[in-house]
Amino acid sequence: MGQEKRGNVFLITGAAGFIGYYLSKQLLEAGKTVIGIDNLNDYYEVKLKETRLTDLEKYNQFAFFKMDIADKEVMMALFEEHKPSIVINLAAQAGVRYSIENPDAYISSNITGFFNILEACRFYPVEHLIYASSSSVYGSNKKVPFEETDFVDNPVSLYAATKKSNELMAHTYSHLYNIPSTGLRFFTVYGPMGRPDMAYFGFANKFFNNEPIHIYNDRDFENDLYRDFTFVDDIVQGILKLIPEAPKKTAGQAAHRVFNIGNNQPVKLMAFITALEKALSNSLGRDIEFEKVYEPMKPGDVPATYASTDQLQHVTGFKPQTTIQDGLQKFADWYVTYYNKK
Ligand SMILES: NC(=O)c1ccc[n+]([C@@H]2O[C@H](COP(=O)([O-])OP(=O)(O)OC[C@H]3O[C@@H](n4cnc5c(N)ncnc54)[C@H](O)[C@@H]3O)[C@@H](O)[C@H]2O)c1
């Protein structure tokens, strides 16, 4: 844990979500007081969110409130009552493809909701506001690795546009009201109890339903499509290391910074799929192989992501370490146990 000065109350939004759950658990294990909020929406199976919450509710220092960050009145009341010193905003409508089908959810949670968090931090000052941005802000940028100083004004999905907007809004509020804030561009996060809407989880579901997996890549897939997959524990470590590193206002510079948190080791999608087959084979004790169907890339998808982690390392000394095979093995072991697969 970091050396935060006050650090009395941590507010984690999206606490029943994938990353929010692991972060809350780590903070609780370190003896911190955590207020978790989440609207428990049904974007993916609510049972999984409830399973995560049930685990968090074992800790005395944890309080949960089911609420929507887009509801300004309840957000203000929450801040007034609990006066959190560290706020970590992970609640959002996630997913690139779903932003094509249901754009409204993104405006409500990611724009209105985030605006409410900023307003609450304005009236009830915090030591540090940390919020989730996304690697998707890099759009179809070609220069790799992606660095925080790169030009990111060409988003290719509404999801990415909302995340880039969050960075702009946070900078503005930091400038106007001196809210120390840090935006985190996460790169494809995976792990046990992860998000069923993400490819690796969907591939496992398809396999056990005896259906082929669909790989959306009409390019030369062996050479082109790759992702910087980041194991959830590395994301959480990165956040924990950054909590005590609240940026300070300097002459001409608002107290706002943005960091990549990625693995800095992009993997071709096909290698990732092979690693998942191997991990599931190990968990099941028999060799398995997915049936594969190739389809064109989906609108809003980006061909490649690759994080520079120099800034993160420079400020915290930390760099994600987990290999794809180790991380996927943890996912596969959890999956076959949780869903009782043979
Ligand atoms: N997982 C990734 O690969 C990844 C990559 C880049 C960025 N992110 C960002 O990190 C954050 C956490 O992602 P995750 O993977 O844990 O997603 P998640 O969907 O598992 O968690 C988000 C949680 O927020 C809750 N939520 C959504 N809208 C809300 C609202 N209006 N009010 C209250 N609660 C609300 C959801 O019910 C969910 O439990 C998100 O902001 C996401 O955009 C994730």
CSV table of C-alpha atoms and ligand atoms in Angstrom, one decimal:
chain,number,residue,atom,x,y,z
A,1,MET,CA,0.0,0.0,0.0
A,2,GLY,CA,1.0,3.5,-0.6
A,3,GLN,CA,1.8,6.2,2.0
A,4,GLU,CA,-1.2,8.4,1.5
A,5,LYS,CA,-1.4,11.1,4.2
A,6,ARG,CA,-5.0,11.0,5.2
A,7,GLY,CA,-6.4,8.1,3.3
A,8,ASN,CA,-9.4,7.6,5.6
A,9,VAL,CA,-12.2,6.8,3.3
A,10,PHE,CA,-11.8,5.4,-0.2
A,11,LEU,CA,-14.7,5.7,-2.6
A,12,ILE,CA,-14.7,3.1,-5.4
A,13,THR,CA,-17.3,3.5,-8.0
A,14,GLY,CA,-18.1,0.3,-10.1
A,15,ALA,CA,-17.0,-1.7,-7.0
A,16,ALA,CA,-19.0,-4.7,-8.2
A,17,GLY,CA,-17.2,-4.6,-11.5
A,18,PHE,CA,-14.2,-6.6,-12.6
A,19,ILE,CA,-11.4,-4.1,-11.7
A,20,GLY,CA,-13.4,-2.4,-8.9
A,21,TYR,CA,-13.8,-5.7,-7.1
A,22,TYR,CA,-10.1,-6.6,-7.1
A,23,LEU,CA,-9.1,-3.1,-6.2
A,24,SER,CA,-11.6,-2.9,-3.3
A,25,LYS,CA,-10.4,-6.2,-2.0
A,26,GLN,CA,-6.8,-5.2,-2.0
A,27,LEU,CA,-7.6,-2.0,-0.1
A,28,LEU,CA,-9.7,-3.8,2.4
A,29,GLU,CA,-6.9,-6.4,2.9
A,30,ALA,CA,-4.7,-3.4,3.7
A,31,GLY,CA,-7.1,-2.3,6.4
A,32,LYS,CA,-8.6,0.6,4.5
A,33,THR,CA,-12.2,1.8,4.8
A,34,VAL,CA,-13.9,1.4,1.4
A,35,ILE,CA,-17.2,2.7,0.3
A,36,GLY,CA,-18.3,0.9,-2.9
A,37,ILE,CA,-21.0,2.0,-5.2
A,38,ASP,CA,-22.4,0.3,-8.3
A,39,ASN,CA,-25.8,0.3,-10.1
A,40,LEU,CA,-25.4,-3.4,-10.8
A,41,ASN,CA,-26.7,-3.0,-14.3
A,42,ASP,CA,-27.4,-6.0,-16.5
A,43,TYR,CA,-24.9,-5.3,-19.3
A,44,TYR,CA,-23.4,-8.7,-18.4
A,45,GLU,CA,-24.5,-11.4,-15.9
A,46,VAL,CA,-25.5,-9.7,-12.7
A,47,LYS,CA,-24.8,-12.9,-10.8
A,48,LEU,CA,-21.1,-12.3,-11.3
A,49,LYS,CA,-21.4,-8.8,-9.9
A,50,GLU,CA,-23.3,-10.2,-6.9
A,51,THR,CA,-20.6,-12.9,-6.4
A,52,ARG,CA,-17.9,-10.2,-6.2
A,53,LEU,CA,-20.0,-8.1,-3.8
A,54,THR,CA,-20.7,-11.1,-1.6
A,55,ASP,CA,-17.0,-11.5,-1.2
A,56,LEU,CA,-16.4,-7.8,-0.4
A,57,GLU,CA,-19.2,-7.8,2.1
A,58,LYS,CA,-17.2,-10.1,4.3
A,59,TYR,CA,-15.0,-7.2,5.3
A,60,ASN,CA,-16.3,-5.0,8.2
A,61,GLN,CA,-14.6,-1.9,6.6
A,62,PHE,CA,-16.7,-2.2,3.5
A,63,ALA,CA,-20.0,-0.4,2.9
A,64,PHE,CA,-21.9,-0.8,-0.3
A,65,PHE,CA,-24.5,1.5,-1.8
A,66,LYS,CA,-26.5,0.6,-4.9
A,67,MET,CA,-26.6,3.8,-6.8
A,68,ASP,CA,-26.1,5.4,-10.2
A,69,ILE,CA,-23.3,7.9,-10.7
A,70,ALA,CA,-25.5,9.7,-13.2
A,71,ASP,CA,-27.9,10.7,-10.4
A,72,LYS,CA,-26.3,14.0,-9.2
A,73,GLU,CA,-28.4,14.4,-6.1
A,74,VAL,CA,-27.6,11.0,-4.6
A,75,MET,CA,-23.9,11.4,-5.5
A,76,MET,CA,-23.7,14.8,-3.8
A,77,ALA,CA,-25.5,13.4,-0.7
A,78,LEU,CA,-23.0,10.5,-0.6
A,79,PHE,CA,-20.0,12.8,-0.8
A,80,GLU,CA,-21.5,15.1,1.8
A,81,GLU,CA,-22.1,12.3,4.2
A,82,HIS,CA,-18.8,10.3,3.8
A,83,LYS,CA,-16.4,12.9,2.5
A,84,PRO,CA,-14.1,10.4,0.8
A,85,SER,CA,-10.4,11.5,0.6
A,86,ILE,CA,-9.5,9.2,-2.3
A,87,VAL,CA,-12.0,8.6,-5.1
A,88,ILE,CA,-11.4,6.0,-7.8
A,89,ASN,CA,-14.0,6.1,-10.5
A,90,LEU,CA,-14.3,2.8,-12.4
A,91,ALA,CA,-18.0,2.9,-13.0
A,92,ALA,CA,-18.6,3.3,-16.7
A,93,GLN,CA,-20.4,1.7,-19.6
A,94,ALA,CA,-17.5,-0.3,-20.9
A,95,GLY,CA,-17.1,-2.1,-24.2
A,96,VAL,CA,-16.3,-0.8,-27.7
A,97,ARG,CA,-18.8,-2.7,-29.8
A,98,TYR,CA,-21.8,-2.1,-27.5
A,99,SER,CA,-21.4,1.6,-28.0
A,100,ILE,CA,-22.6,1.2,-31.5
A,101,GLU,CA,-25.8,-0.5,-30.4
A,102,ASN,CA,-26.5,1.5,-27.3
A,103,PRO,CA,-24.8,4.9,-27.3
A,104,ASP,CA,-27.2,6.4,-24.7
A,105,ALA,CA,-25.7,4.2,-21.9
A,106,TYR,CA,-22.3,5.8,-22.6
A,107,ILE,CA,-23.5,9.3,-22.4
A,108,SER,CA,-25.3,8.7,-19.2
A,109,SER,CA,-22.6,6.8,-17.2
A,110,ASN,CA,-19.4,8.0,-18.8
A,111,ILE,CA,-20.3,11.7,-19.5
A,112,THR,CA,-23.0,12.7,-17.1
A,113,GLY,CA,-21.8,10.2,-14.4
A,114,PHE,CA,-18.2,11.4,-14.6
A,115,PHE,CA,-19.3,15.1,-14.6
A,116,ASN,CA,-21.2,14.4,-11.3
A,117,ILE,CA,-18.0,12.9,-9.8
A,118,LEU,CA,-16.1,16.0,-10.8
A,119,GLU,CA,-18.8,18.2,-9.3
A,120,ALA,CA,-18.8,16.3,-6.1
A,121,CYS,CA,-15.0,16.6,-5.9
A,122,ARG,CA,-15.3,20.3,-6.5
A,123,PHE,CA,-17.7,20.8,-3.5
A,124,TYR,CA,-16.2,18.1,-1.2
A,125,PRO,CA,-12.4,18.3,-1.9
A,126,VAL,CA,-10.5,15.1,-2.2
A,127,GLU,CA,-6.8,14.3,-1.9
A,128,HIS,CA,-6.8,12.4,-5.2
A,129,LEU,CA,-9.3,11.5,-7.9
A,130,ILE,CA,-8.3,8.6,-10.0
A,131,TYR,CA,-10.4,7.6,-12.9
A,132,ALA,CA,-10.5,5.0,-15.6
A,133,SER,CA,-9.7,6.1,-19.1
A,134,SER,CA,-8.9,3.6,-21.8
A,135,SER,CA,-6.3,2.5,-24.4
A,136,SER,CA,-9.1,3.0,-26.9
A,137,VAL,CA,-8.3,6.8,-26.9
A,138,TYR,CA,-5.3,5.9,-29.1
A,139,GLY,CA,-7.8,5.0,-31.9
A,140,SER,CA,-6.0,3.7,-35.0
A,141,ASN,CA,-2.7,5.4,-34.1
A,142,LYS,CA,0.2,3.7,-36.0
A,143,LYS,CA,3.1,4.8,-33.9
A,144,VAL,CA,4.0,2.2,-31.2
A,145,PRO,CA,4.3,1.9,-28.4
A,146,PHE,CA,1.5,4.3,-27.5
A,147,GLU,CA,2.8,7.1,-25.3
A,148,GLU,CA,0.7,9.4,-23.1
A,149,THR,CA,2.0,12.4,-25.1
A,150,ASP,CA,0.8,11.0,-28.4
A,151,PHE,CA,-2.0,12.7,-30.4
A,152,VAL,CA,-5.3,11.2,-29.3
A,153,ASP,CA,-7.9,13.3,-31.1
A,154,ASN,CA,-9.1,10.6,-33.5
A,155,PRO,CA,-11.3,8.2,-31.5
A,156,VAL,CA,-13.0,5.5,-33.6
A,157,SER,CA,-15.8,4.6,-31.2
A,158,LEU,CA,-18.2,6.6,-29.0
A,159,TYR,CA,-16.7,4.7,-26.0
A,160,ALA,CA,-13.3,6.0,-26.8
A,161,ALA,CA,-14.7,9.5,-27.3
A,162,THR,CA,-16.3,9.4,-23.8
A,163,LYS,CA,-13.0,8.3,-22.3
A,164,LYS,CA,-11.1,11.1,-24.0
A,165,SER,CA,-13.8,13.5,-22.9
A,166,ASN,CA,-13.2,12.4,-19.3
A,167,GLU,CA,-9.5,13.3,-19.6
A,168,LEU,CA,-10.5,16.8,-20.9
A,169,MET,CA,-13.1,17.3,-18.3
A,170,ALA,CA,-10.8,16.2,-15.5
A,171,HIS,CA,-8.1,18.5,-16.8
A,172,THR,CA,-10.5,21.4,-16.8
A,173,TYR,CA,-11.8,20.7,-13.3
A,174,SER,CA,-8.3,20.3,-12.0
A,175,HIS,CA,-7.3,23.6,-13.6
A,176,LEU,CA,-10.4,25.5,-12.3
A,177,TYR,CA,-10.7,23.9,-8.8
A,178,ASN,CA,-7.3,22.3,-8.2
A,179,ILE,CA,-8.6,18.7,-7.9
A,180,PRO,CA,-5.5,16.5,-8.0
A,181,SER,CA,-6.5,13.9,-10.6
A,182,THR,CA,-5.0,11.0,-12.5
A,183,GLY,CA,-6.5,9.3,-15.6
A,184,LEU,CA,-5.5,5.7,-16.3
A,185,ARG,CA,-5.5,4.3,-19.8
A,186,PHE,CA,-6.0,0.6,-19.2
A,187,PHE,CA,-5.0,-1.9,-21.9
A,188,THR,CA,-7.3,-4.9,-22.4
A,189,VAL,CA,-7.6,-6.2,-18.8
A,190,TYR,CA,-8.3,-9.9,-18.3
A,191,GLY,CA,-8.4,-12.4,-15.4
A,192,PRO,CA,-10.5,-14.6,-13.1
A,193,MET,CA,-14.0,-13.2,-12.6
A,194,GLY,CA,-13.5,-11.0,-15.6
A,195,ARG,CA,-16.0,-9.5,-18.0
A,196,PRO,CA,-18.1,-12.0,-20.0
A,197,ASP,CA,-18.4,-9.5,-22.8
A,198,MET,CA,-14.7,-9.7,-23.5
A,199,ALA,CA,-13.3,-12.0,-26.2
A,200,TYR,CA,-11.3,-14.4,-24.0
A,201,PHE,CA,-14.4,-15.0,-21.7
A,202,GLY,CA,-16.7,-15.3,-24.7
A,203,PHE,CA,-14.3,-17.8,-26.4
A,204,ALA,CA,-14.5,-20.0,-23.2
A,205,ASN,CA,-18.3,-19.7,-23.2
A,206,LYS,CA,-18.5,-20.7,-26.9
A,207,PHE,CA,-16.2,-23.7,-26.4
A,208,PHE,CA,-18.3,-25.1,-23.6
A,209,ASN,CA,-21.5,-24.5,-25.6
A,210,ASN,CA,-20.0,-26.5,-28.4
A,211,GLU,CA,-20.1,-23.5,-30.7
A,212,PRO,CA,-17.3,-22.1,-32.9
A,213,ILE,CA,-15.5,-18.9,-31.8
A,214,HIS,CA,-15.7,-15.9,-34.1
A,215,ILE,CA,-12.5,-14.1,-34.8
A,216,TYR,CA,-13.1,-10.6,-36.2
A,217,ASN,CA,-10.1,-9.9,-38.3
A,218,ASP,CA,-10.2,-9.7,-42.1
A,219,ARG,CA,-6.6,-8.5,-42.2
A,220,ASP,CA,-3.5,-10.6,-42.4
A,221,PHE,CA,-4.2,-11.9,-38.8
A,222,GLU,CA,-0.9,-13.5,-38.3
A,223,ASN,CA,0.9,-10.2,-38.7
A,224,ASP,CA,-1.5,-7.5,-37.9
A,225,LEU,CA,-4.1,-7.8,-35.1
A,226,TYR,CA,-2.5,-7.6,-31.7
A,227,ARG,CA,-3.3,-6.5,-28.2
A,228,ASP,CA,-1.5,-5.5,-25.1
A,229,PHE,CA,-3.3,-7.8,-22.7
A,230,THR,CA,-2.9,-6.8,-19.0
A,231,PHE,CA,-3.6,-9.1,-16.1
A,232,VAL,CA,-6.0,-7.6,-13.6
A,233,ASP,CA,-3.5,-7.9,-10.6
A,234,ASP,CA,-1.1,-5.7,-12.5
A,235,ILE,CA,-3.7,-3.1,-13.1
A,236,VAL,CA,-4.6,-3.1,-9.4
A,237,GLN,CA,-0.9,-2.9,-8.4
A,238,GLY,CA,-0.5,0.1,-10.8
A,239,ILE,CA,-3.5,1.8,-9.2
A,240,LEU,CA,-2.3,1.2,-5.7
A,241,LYS,CA,1.1,2.6,-6.5
A,242,LEU,CA,-0.4,5.7,-8.0
A,243,ILE,CA,-2.8,6.5,-5.1
A,244,PRO,CA,-0.1,8.3,-3.1
A,245,GLU,CA,1.2,10.1,-6.2
A,246,ALA,CA,-1.4,12.8,-6.5
A,247,PRO,CA,-0.2,15.3,-9.0
A,248,LYS,CA,0.6,18.8,-7.8
A,249,LYS,CA,-0.4,22.1,-9.4
A,250,THR,CA,2.6,23.9,-10.8
A,251,ALA,CA,3.0,27.2,-12.7
A,252,GLY,CA,1.0,26.8,-15.9
A,253,GLN,CA,0.2,23.2,-15.2
A,254,ALA,CA,-3.0,21.8,-13.7
A,255,ALA,CA,-2.8,19.0,-11.1
A,256,HIS,CA,-3.7,16.4,-13.7
A,257,ARG,CA,-1.8,13.5,-15.3
A,258,VAL,CA,-2.6,10.6,-17.5
A,259,PHE,CA,-0.8,7.2,-17.4
A,260,ASN,CA,-0.9,4.1,-19.5
A,261,ILE,CA,-1.3,0.8,-17.6
A,262,GLY,CA,-0.6,-2.0,-20.0
A,263,ASN,CA,1.7,-5.0,-20.2
A,264,ASN,CA,4.1,-3.4,-22.6
A,265,GLN,CA,4.2,-6.7,-24.4
A,266,PRO,CA,1.7,-6.9,-27.2
A,267,VAL,CA,0.5,-10.4,-28.2
A,268,LYS,CA,-0.9,-11.4,-31.6
A,269,LEU,CA,-4.5,-12.4,-31.2
A,270,MET,CA,-3.9,-15.9,-32.5
A,271,ALA,CA,-1.1,-16.4,-30.0
A,272,PHE,CA,-3.5,-15.3,-27.2
A,273,ILE,CA,-6.1,-17.8,-28.5
A,274,THR,CA,-3.5,-20.6,-28.5
A,275,ALA,CA,-2.5,-19.7,-25.0
A,276,LEU,CA,-6.1,-19.8,-23.9
A,277,GLU,CA,-6.6,-23.3,-25.5
A,278,LYS,CA,-3.5,-24.4,-23.6
A,279,ALA,CA,-4.7,-23.0,-20.3
A,280,LEU,CA,-8.1,-24.6,-20.6
A,281,SER,CA,-6.5,-27.9,-21.6
A,282,ASN,CA,-4.4,-27.7,-18.4
A,283,SER,CA,-7.4,-26.9,-16.2
A,284,LEU,CA,-9.5,-29.7,-17.7
A,285,GLY,CA,-6.7,-32.3,-17.9
A,286,ARG,CA,-7.4,-33.0,-21.6
A,287,ASP,CA,-6.4,-31.3,-24.8
A,288,ILE,CA,-8.9,-29.0,-26.3
A,289,GLU,CA,-9.0,-26.8,-29.5
A,290,PHE,CA,-11.5,-24.2,-30.5
A,291,GLU,CA,-13.4,-24.4,-33.7
A,292,LYS,CA,-12.6,-21.1,-35.4
A,293,VAL,CA,-14.6,-18.9,-37.8
A,294,TYR,CA,-12.9,-15.8,-39.3
A,295,GLU,CA,-14.9,-12.7,-40.0
A,296,PRO,CA,-14.3,-9.0,-40.9
A,297,MET,CA,-13.2,-6.6,-38.2
A,298,LYS,CA,-16.1,-4.9,-36.5
A,299,PRO,CA,-16.6,-1.1,-36.7
A,300,GLY,CA,-14.9,0.7,-33.8
A,301,ASP,CA,-12.3,-2.1,-33.2
A,302,VAL,CA,-8.7,-1.0,-33.5
A,303,PRO,CA,-6.0,-3.2,-35.2
A,304,ALA,CA,-3.4,-2.9,-32.5
A,305,THR,CA,-2.7,-1.7,-29.0
A,306,TYR,CA,0.7,-1.4,-27.3
A,307,ALA,CA,1.4,0.5,-24.1
A,308,SER,CA,4.5,2.4,-23.3
A,309,THR,CA,4.8,2.1,-19.5
A,310,ASP,CA,7.8,4.4,-19.1
A,311,GLN,CA,5.7,7.1,-17.3
A,312,LEU,CA,4.2,4.6,-14.9
A,313,GLN,CA,7.7,3.1,-14.2
A,314,HIS,CA,9.2,6.6,-13.8
A,315,VAL,CA,6.7,7.7,-11.2
A,316,THR,CA,6.1,4.4,-9.3
A,317,GLY,CA,9.0,2.1,-10.2
A,318,PHE,CA,6.3,-0.5,-11.2
A,319,LYS,CA,5.8,-2.3,-14.5
A,320,PRO,CA,3.3,-5.1,-15.1
A,321,GLN,CA,5.0,-8.5,-15.1
A,322,THR,CA,2.4,-11.2,-15.5
A,323,THR,CA,2.8,-13.3,-18.7
A,324,ILE,CA,-0.2,-14.2,-20.8
A,325,GLN,CA,0.2,-17.9,-20.1
A,326,ASP,CA,0.3,-17.4,-16.3
A,327,GLY,CA,-2.6,-14.9,-16.4
A,328,LEU,CA,-4.8,-17.1,-18.6
A,329,GLN,CA,-4.1,-20.1,-16.5
A,330,LYS,CA,-5.6,-18.3,-13.5
A,331,PHE,CA,-8.6,-17.3,-15.6
A,332,ALA,CA,-9.1,-20.9,-16.9
A,333,ASP,CA,-8.7,-22.5,-13.4
A,334,TRP,CA,-11.3,-20.0,-12.1
A,335,TYR,CA,-13.7,-20.5,-15.0
A,336,VAL,CA,-13.8,-24.3,-14.9
A,337,THR,CA,-14.4,-24.3,-11.1
A,338,TYR,CA,-16.9,-21.4,-11.1
A,339,TYR,CA,-19.0,-22.9,-13.9
A,340,ASN,CA,-18.3,-26.5,-12.9
A,341,LYS,CA,-16.9,-27.6,-16.2
A,342,LYS,CA,-15.4,-30.9,-17.0
B,1,LIG,N1,-11.5,-4.2,-18.6
B,1,LIG,C1,-10.8,-3.6,-19.5
B,1,LIG,O1,-10.2,-4.2,-20.4
B,1,LIG,C2,-10.8,-2.1,-19.5
B,1,LIG,C3,-10.0,-1.4,-20.5
B,1,LIG,C4,-9.9,0.0,-20.5
B,1,LIG,C5,-10.7,0.7,-19.6
B,1,LIG,N2,-11.5,0.1,-18.7
B,1,LIG,C6,-12.3,0.9,-17.9
B,1,LIG,O2,-12.1,0.5,-16.5
B,1,LIG,C7,-13.3,0.6,-15.7
B,1,LIG,C8,-13.6,-0.7,-15.1
B,1,LIG,O3,-13.8,-1.6,-16.1
B,1,LIG,P1,-14.2,-3.1,-15.8
B,1,LIG,O4,-13.6,-4.0,-16.8
B,1,LIG,O5,-14.1,-3.4,-14.3
B,1,LIG,O6,-15.8,-3.0,-16.2
B,1,LIG,P2,-17.1,-3.6,-15.4
B,1,LIG,O7,-18.2,-3.4,-16.4
B,1,LIG,O8,-16.9,-5.0,-14.9
B,1,LIG,O9,-17.2,-2.6,-14.2
B,1,LIG,C9,-17.9,-1.4,-14.2
B,1,LIG,C10,-18.9,-1.4,-13.1
B,1,LIG,O10,-19.6,-0.1,-13.1
B,1,LIG,C11,-20.9,-0.3,-12.9
B,1,LIG,N3,-21.6,0.8,-13.5
B,1,LIG,C12,-21.8,1.1,-14.8
B,1,LIG,N4,-22.4,2.3,-15.0
B,1,LIG,C13,-22.7,2.7,-13.7
B,1,LIG,C14,-23.4,3.9,-13.2
B,1,LIG,N5,-23.9,4.8,-14.1
B,1,LIG,N6,-23.5,4.0,-11.9
B,1,LIG,C15,-22.9,3.1,-11.0
B,1,LIG,N7,-22.3,2.0,-11.4
B,1,LIG,C16,-22.2,1.8,-12.8
B,1,LIG,C17,-21.3,-1.6,-13.5
B,1,LIG,O11,-22.4,-2.2,-13.0
B,1,LIG,C18,-20.0,-2.5,-13.3
B,1,LIG,O12,-20.2,-3.3,-12.2
B,1,LIG,C19,-14.3,1.2,-16.7
B,1,LIG,O13,-14.4,2.6,-16.6
B,1,LIG,C20,-13.8,0.7,-18.1
B,1,LIG,O14,-14.3,1.6,-19.1
B,1,LIG,C21,-11.6,-1.3,-18.7
